[in-house]
mmCIF file of C-alpha atoms and ligand atoms in Angstrom:
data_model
loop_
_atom_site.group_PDB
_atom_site.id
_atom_site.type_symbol
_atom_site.label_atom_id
_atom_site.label_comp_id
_atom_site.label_asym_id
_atom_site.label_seq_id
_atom_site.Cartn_x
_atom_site.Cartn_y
_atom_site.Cartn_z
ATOM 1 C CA UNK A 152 0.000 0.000 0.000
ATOM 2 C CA UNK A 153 0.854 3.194 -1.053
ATOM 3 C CA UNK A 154 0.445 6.308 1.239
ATOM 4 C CA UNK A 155 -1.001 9.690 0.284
ATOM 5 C CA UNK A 156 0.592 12.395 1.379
ATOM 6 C CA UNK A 157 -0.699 15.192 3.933
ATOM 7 C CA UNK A 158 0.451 18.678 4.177
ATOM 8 C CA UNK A 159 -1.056 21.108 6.509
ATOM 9 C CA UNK A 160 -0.747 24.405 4.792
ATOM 10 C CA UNK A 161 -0.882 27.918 5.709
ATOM 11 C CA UNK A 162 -2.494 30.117 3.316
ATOM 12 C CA UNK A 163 -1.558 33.354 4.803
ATOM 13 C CA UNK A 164 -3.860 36.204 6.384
ATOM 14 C CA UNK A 165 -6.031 36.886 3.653
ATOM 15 C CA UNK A 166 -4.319 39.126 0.650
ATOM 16 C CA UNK A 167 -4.152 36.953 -2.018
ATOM 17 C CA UNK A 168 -0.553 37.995 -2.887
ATOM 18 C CA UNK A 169 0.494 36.406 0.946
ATOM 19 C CA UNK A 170 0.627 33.005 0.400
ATOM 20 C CA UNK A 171 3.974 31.596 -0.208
ATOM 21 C CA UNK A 172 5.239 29.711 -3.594
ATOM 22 C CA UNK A 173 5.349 26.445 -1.779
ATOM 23 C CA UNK A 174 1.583 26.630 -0.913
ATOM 24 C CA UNK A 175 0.202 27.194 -4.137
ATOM 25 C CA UNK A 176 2.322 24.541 -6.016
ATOM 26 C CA UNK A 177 1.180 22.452 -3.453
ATOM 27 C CA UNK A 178 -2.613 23.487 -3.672
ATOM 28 C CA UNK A 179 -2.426 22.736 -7.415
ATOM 29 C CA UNK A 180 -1.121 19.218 -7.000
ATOM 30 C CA UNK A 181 -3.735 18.276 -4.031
ATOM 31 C CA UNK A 182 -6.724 15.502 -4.851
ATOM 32 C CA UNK A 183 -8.541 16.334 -1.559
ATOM 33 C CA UNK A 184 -8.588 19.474 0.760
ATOM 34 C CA UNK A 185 -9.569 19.646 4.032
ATOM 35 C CA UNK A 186 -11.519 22.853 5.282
ATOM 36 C CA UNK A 187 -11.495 23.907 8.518
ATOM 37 C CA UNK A 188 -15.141 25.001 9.280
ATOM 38 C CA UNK A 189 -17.039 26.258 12.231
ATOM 39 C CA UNK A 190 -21.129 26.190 12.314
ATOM 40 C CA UNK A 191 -21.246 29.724 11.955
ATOM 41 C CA UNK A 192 -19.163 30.355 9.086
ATOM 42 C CA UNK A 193 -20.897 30.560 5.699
ATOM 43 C CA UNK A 194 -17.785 29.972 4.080
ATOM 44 C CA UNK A 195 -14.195 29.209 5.574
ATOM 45 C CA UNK A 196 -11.997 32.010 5.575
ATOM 46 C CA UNK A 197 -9.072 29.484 4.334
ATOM 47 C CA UNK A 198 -10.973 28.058 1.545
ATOM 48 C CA UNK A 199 -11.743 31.802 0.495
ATOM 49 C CA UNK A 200 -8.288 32.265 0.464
ATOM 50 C CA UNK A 201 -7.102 29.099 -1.226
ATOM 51 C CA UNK A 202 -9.850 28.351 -3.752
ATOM 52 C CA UNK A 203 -8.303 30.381 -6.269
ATOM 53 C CA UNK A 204 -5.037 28.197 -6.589
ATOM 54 C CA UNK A 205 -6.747 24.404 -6.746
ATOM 55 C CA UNK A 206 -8.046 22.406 -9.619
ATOM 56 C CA UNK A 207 -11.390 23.134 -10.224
ATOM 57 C CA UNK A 208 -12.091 19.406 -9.808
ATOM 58 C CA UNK A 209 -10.100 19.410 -6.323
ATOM 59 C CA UNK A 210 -11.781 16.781 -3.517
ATOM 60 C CA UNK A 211 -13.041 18.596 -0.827
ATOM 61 C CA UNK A 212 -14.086 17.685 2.726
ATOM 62 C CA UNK A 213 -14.871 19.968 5.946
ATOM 63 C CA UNK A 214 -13.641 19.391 9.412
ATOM 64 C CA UNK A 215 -16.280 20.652 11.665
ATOM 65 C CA UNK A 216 -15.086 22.582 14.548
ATOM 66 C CA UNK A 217 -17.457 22.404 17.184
ATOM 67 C CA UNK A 218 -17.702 25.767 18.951
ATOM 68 C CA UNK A 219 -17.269 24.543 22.977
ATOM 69 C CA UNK A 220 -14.369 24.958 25.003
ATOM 70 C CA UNK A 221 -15.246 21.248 25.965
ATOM 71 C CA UNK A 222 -12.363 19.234 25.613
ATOM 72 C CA UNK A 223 -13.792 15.452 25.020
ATOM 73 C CA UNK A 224 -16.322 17.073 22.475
ATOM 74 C CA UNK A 225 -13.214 18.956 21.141
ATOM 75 C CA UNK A 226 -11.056 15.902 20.939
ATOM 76 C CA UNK A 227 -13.832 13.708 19.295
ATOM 77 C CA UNK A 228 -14.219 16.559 16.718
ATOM 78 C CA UNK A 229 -10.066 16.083 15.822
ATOM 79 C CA UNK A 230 -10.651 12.493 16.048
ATOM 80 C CA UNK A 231 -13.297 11.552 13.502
ATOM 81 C CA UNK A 232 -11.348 14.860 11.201
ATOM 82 C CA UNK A 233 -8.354 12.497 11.389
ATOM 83 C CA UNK A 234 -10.025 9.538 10.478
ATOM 84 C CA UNK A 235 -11.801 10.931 7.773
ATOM 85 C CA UNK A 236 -7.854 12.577 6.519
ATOM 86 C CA UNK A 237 -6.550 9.055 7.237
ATOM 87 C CA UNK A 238 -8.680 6.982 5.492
ATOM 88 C CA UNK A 239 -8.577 9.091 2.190
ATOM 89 C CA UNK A 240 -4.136 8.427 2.573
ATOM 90 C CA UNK A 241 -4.836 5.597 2.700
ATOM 91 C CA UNK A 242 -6.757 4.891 -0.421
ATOM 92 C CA UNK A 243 -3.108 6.936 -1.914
ATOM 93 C CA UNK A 244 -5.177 10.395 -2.403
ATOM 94 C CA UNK A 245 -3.133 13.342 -1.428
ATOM 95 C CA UNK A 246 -5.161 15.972 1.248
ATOM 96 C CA UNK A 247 -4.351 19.314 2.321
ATOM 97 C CA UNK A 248 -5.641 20.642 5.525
ATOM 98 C CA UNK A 249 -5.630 24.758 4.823
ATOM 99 C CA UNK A 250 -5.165 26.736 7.878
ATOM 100 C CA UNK A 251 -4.950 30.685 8.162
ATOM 101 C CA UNK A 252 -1.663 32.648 8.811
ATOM 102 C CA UNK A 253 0.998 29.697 9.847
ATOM 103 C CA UNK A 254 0.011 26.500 11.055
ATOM 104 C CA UNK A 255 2.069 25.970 13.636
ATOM 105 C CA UNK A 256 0.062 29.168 15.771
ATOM 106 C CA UNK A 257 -3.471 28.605 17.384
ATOM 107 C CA UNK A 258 -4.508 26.320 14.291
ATOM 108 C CA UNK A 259 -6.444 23.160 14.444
ATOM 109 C CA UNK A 260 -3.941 21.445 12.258
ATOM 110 C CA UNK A 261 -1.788 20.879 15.197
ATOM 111 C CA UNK A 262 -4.835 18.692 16.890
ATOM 112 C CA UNK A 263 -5.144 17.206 14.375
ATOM 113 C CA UNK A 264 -1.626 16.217 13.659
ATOM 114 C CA UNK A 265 -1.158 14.686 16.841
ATOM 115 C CA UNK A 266 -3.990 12.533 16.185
ATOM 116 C CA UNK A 267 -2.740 11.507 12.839
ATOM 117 C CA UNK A 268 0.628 10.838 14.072
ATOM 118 C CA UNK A 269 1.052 7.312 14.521
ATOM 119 C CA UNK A 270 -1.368 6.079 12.086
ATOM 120 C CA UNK A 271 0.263 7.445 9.038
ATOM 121 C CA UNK A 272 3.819 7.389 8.071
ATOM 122 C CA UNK A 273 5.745 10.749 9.559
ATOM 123 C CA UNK A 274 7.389 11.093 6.347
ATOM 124 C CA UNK A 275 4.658 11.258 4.355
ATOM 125 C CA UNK A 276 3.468 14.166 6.555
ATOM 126 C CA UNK A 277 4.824 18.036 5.456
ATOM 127 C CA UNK A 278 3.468 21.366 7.498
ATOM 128 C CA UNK A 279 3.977 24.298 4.986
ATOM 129 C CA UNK A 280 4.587 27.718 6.691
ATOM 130 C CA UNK A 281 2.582 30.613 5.967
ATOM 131 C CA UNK A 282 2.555 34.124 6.909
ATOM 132 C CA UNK A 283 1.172 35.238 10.257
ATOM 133 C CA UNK A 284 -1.549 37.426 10.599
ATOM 134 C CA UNK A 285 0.941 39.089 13.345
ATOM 135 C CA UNK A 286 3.433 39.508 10.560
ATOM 136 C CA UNK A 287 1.049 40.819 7.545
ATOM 137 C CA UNK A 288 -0.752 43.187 10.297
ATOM 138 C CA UNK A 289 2.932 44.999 11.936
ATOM 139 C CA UNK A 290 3.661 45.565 8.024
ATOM 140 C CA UNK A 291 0.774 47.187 7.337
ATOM 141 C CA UNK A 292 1.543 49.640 9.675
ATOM 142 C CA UNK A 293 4.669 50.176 9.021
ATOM 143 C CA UNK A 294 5.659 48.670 12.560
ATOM 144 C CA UNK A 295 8.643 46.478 13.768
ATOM 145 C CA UNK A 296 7.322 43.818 16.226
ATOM 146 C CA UNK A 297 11.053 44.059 17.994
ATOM 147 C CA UNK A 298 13.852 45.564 17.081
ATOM 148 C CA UNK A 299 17.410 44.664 18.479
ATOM 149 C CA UNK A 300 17.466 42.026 21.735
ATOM 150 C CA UNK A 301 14.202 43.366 22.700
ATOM 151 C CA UNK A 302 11.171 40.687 23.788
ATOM 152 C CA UNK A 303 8.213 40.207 21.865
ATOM 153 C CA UNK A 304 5.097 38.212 23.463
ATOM 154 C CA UNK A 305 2.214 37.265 21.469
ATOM 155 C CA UNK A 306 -0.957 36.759 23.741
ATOM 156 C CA UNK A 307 -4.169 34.542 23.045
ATOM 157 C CA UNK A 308 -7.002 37.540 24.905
ATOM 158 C CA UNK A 309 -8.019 34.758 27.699
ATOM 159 C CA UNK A 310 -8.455 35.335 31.406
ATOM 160 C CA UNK A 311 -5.154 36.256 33.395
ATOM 161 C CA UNK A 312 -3.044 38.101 31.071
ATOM 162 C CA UNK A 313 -3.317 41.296 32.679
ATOM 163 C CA UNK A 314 -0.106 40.871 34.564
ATOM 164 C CA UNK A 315 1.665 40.483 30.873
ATOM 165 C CA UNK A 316 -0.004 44.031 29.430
ATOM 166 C CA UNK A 317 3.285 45.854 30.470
ATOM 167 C CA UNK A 318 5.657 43.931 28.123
ATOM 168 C CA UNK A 319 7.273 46.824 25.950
ATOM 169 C CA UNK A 320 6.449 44.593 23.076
ATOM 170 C CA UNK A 321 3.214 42.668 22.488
ATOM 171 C CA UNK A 322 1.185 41.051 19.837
ATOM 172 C CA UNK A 323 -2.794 40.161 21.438
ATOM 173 C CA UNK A 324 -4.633 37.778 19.382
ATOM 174 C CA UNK A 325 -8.098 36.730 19.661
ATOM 175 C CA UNK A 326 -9.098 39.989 20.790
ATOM 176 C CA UNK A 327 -12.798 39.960 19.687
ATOM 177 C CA UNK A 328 -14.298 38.600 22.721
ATOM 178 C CA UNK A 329 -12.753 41.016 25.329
ATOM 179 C CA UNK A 330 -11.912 44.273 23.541
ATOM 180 C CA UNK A 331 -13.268 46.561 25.880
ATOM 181 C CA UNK A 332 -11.757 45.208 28.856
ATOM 182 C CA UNK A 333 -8.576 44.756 27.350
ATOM 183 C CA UNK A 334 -8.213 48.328 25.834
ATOM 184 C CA UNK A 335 -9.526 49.624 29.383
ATOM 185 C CA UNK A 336 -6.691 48.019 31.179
ATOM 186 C CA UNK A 337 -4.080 49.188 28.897
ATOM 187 C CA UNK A 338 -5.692 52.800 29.468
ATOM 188 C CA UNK A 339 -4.421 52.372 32.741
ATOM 189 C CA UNK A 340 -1.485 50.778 32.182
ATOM 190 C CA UNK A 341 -0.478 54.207 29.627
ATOM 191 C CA UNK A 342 -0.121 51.783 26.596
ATOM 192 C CA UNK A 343 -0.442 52.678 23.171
ATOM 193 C CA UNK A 344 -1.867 50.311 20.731
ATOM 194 C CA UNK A 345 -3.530 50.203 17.056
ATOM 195 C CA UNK A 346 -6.076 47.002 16.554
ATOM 196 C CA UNK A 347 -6.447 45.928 12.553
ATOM 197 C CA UNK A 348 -9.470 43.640 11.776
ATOM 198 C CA UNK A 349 -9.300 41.307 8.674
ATOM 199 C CA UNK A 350 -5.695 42.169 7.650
ATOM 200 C CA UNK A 351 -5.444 42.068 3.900
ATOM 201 C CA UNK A 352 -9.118 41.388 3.348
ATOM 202 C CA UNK A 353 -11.627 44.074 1.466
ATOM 203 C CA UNK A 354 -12.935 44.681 4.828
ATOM 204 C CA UNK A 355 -9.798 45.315 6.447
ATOM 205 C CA UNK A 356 -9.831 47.769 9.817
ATOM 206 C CA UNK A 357 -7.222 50.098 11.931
ATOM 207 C CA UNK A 358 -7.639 51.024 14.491
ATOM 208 C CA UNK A 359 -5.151 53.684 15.960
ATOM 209 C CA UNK A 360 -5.093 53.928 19.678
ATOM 210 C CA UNK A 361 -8.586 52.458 19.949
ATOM 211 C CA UNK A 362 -10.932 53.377 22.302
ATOM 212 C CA UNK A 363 -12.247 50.813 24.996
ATOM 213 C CA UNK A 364 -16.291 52.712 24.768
ATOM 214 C CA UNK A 365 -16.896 51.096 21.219
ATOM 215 C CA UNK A 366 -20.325 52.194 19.606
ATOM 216 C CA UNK A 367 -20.127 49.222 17.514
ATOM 217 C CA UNK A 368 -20.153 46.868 19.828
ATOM 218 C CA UNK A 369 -19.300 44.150 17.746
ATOM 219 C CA UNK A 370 -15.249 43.073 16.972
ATOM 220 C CA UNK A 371 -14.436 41.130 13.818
ATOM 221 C CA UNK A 372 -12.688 37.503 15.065
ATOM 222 C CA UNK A 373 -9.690 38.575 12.933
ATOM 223 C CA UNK A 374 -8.693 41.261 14.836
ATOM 224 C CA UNK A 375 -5.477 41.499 16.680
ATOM 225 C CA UNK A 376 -3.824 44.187 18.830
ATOM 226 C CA UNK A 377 0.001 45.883 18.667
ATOM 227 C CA UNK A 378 0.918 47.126 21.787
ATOM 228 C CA UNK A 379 4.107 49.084 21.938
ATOM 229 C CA UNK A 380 5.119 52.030 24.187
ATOM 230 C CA UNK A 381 3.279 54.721 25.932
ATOM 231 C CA UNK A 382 0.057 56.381 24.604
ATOM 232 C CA UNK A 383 0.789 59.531 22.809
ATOM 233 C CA UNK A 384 3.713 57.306 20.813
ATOM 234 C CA UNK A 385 1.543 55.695 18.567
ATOM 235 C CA UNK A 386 1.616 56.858 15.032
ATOM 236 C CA UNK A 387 -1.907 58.611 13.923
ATOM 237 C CA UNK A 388 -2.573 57.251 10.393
ATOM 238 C CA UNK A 389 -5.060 59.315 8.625
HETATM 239 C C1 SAM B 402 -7.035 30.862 15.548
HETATM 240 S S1 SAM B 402 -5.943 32.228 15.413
HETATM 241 C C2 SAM B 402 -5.107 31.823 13.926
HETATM 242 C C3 SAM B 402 -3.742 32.465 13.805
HETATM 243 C C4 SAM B 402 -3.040 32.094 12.509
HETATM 244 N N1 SAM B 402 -2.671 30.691 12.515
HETATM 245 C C5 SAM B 402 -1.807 32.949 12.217
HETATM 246 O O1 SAM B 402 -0.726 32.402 12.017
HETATM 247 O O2 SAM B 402 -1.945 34.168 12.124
HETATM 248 C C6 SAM B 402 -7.082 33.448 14.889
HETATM 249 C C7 SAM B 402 -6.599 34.827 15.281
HETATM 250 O O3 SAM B 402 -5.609 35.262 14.356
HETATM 251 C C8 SAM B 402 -5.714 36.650 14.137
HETATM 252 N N2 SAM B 402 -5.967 36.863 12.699
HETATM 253 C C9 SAM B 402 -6.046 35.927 11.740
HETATM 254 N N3 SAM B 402 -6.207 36.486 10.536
HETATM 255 C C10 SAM B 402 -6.248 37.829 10.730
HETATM 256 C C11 SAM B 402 -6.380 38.949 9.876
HETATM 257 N N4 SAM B 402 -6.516 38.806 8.551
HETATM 258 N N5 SAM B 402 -6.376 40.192 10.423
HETATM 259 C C12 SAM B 402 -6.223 40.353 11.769
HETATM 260 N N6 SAM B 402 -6.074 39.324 12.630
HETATM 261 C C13 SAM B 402 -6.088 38.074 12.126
HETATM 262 C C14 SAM B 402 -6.871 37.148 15.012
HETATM 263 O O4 SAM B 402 -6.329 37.580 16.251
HETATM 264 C C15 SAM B 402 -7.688 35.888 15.183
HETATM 265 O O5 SAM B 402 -8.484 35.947 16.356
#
């Protein structure tokens, strides 16, 4: 028997020019991809991305993400997903599993990896990097994320970071769910930040020292925050 092979690819942020050589050749050569999808997307934001650079007569299967924090109805989500990848390797069919930004950061291809591992041949398993939303957002903005030996901490927005909001520099990620709070305690904490929603997308936001009363209310998921210096040090783009 002869094994497919599985990459897990990152297709980049969302500008169609930021995904890397090695991700479209690979996209073109795929039988199968696998979509990452969660109930309430209409579309995945990956296959939006990556639809462009298959065959139009490309395989394609979703991986349901359930949307719990509950980690046996998490893990039997990755589990049957793996099956489902393994089965179609098995039959020799190459798959694709397309993840926003880089795969190795907050992706579900790394859940799902470990529960492929094992049951397929490692060398017939290849992660493809991609650019992180961190990356295509700071050069938007014309920003370094660190310069010289400074630190740079990226943050997921859950409980207890507040300690970390001091670091001089600092990427937040999942920000959608806490904004307010978040922005407040940097407020206090004399930070200056600028928040960019859909980076690279026709719907792309900044933010410039964003303001923690929001009369919108409602935060895009792909939003992430750059927090470097004091307030006041923050470029204002107009
Ligand atoms: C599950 S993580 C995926 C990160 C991704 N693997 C990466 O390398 O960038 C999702 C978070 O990434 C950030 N993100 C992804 N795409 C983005 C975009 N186009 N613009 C702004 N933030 C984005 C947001 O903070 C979002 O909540």
């Amino acid at each position: 028997m002869t094994w497919g092979r599985f990459y897990g690819v990152g297709v980049g942020p969302g500008d169609p020019q930021l995904l890397t050589l090695k991700a479209v050749e690979v996209l073109r050569k795929t039988d199968v991809i696998a979509i990452p999808k969660s109930k309430l997307e209409r579309e995945s934001v990956a296959w939006e991305i990556a639809k462009g650079h298959c065959r139009p007569d490309v395989g394609q299967i979703e991986i349901e993400l359930p949307m719990t924090s509950e980690r046996e109805v998490l893990e039997q989500a990755w589990e049957s997903g793996a099956e489902r990848i393994r089965r179609l390797l098995a039959d020799g069919q190459t798959v694709a599993f397309i993840t926003l930004g880089d795969p190795s950061l907050y992706s579900t291809y790394t859940y799902l990896l470990d529960k492929l591992k094992g049951k397929i041949p490692e060398e017939r398993i290849e992660t493809v990097p991609g650019i992180m939303a961190l990356a295509a957002a700071a050069a938007r903005v014309n920003l370094p994320l660190a310069e010289g030996d400074e630190p740079l901490l990226i943050l997921p927005s859950g409980e207890g970071i507040e300690d970390y909001l001091g670091f001089p520099n600092l990427v937040l990620m999942k920000v959608s769910r806490r904004l307010p709070e978040i922005l407040a305690r940097l407020k206090d904490k004399d930070r200056a930040a600028v928040l960019l929603s859909r980076v690279g997308h026709d719907t792309e936001r900044i933010e410039w020292n964003p303001e923690a009363q929001r009369p919108d209310g409602k935060i895009d998921y792909l939003s992430l925050l750059i927090v470097k210096g004091a307030v006041g040090r923050a470029e204002e783009e107009n």
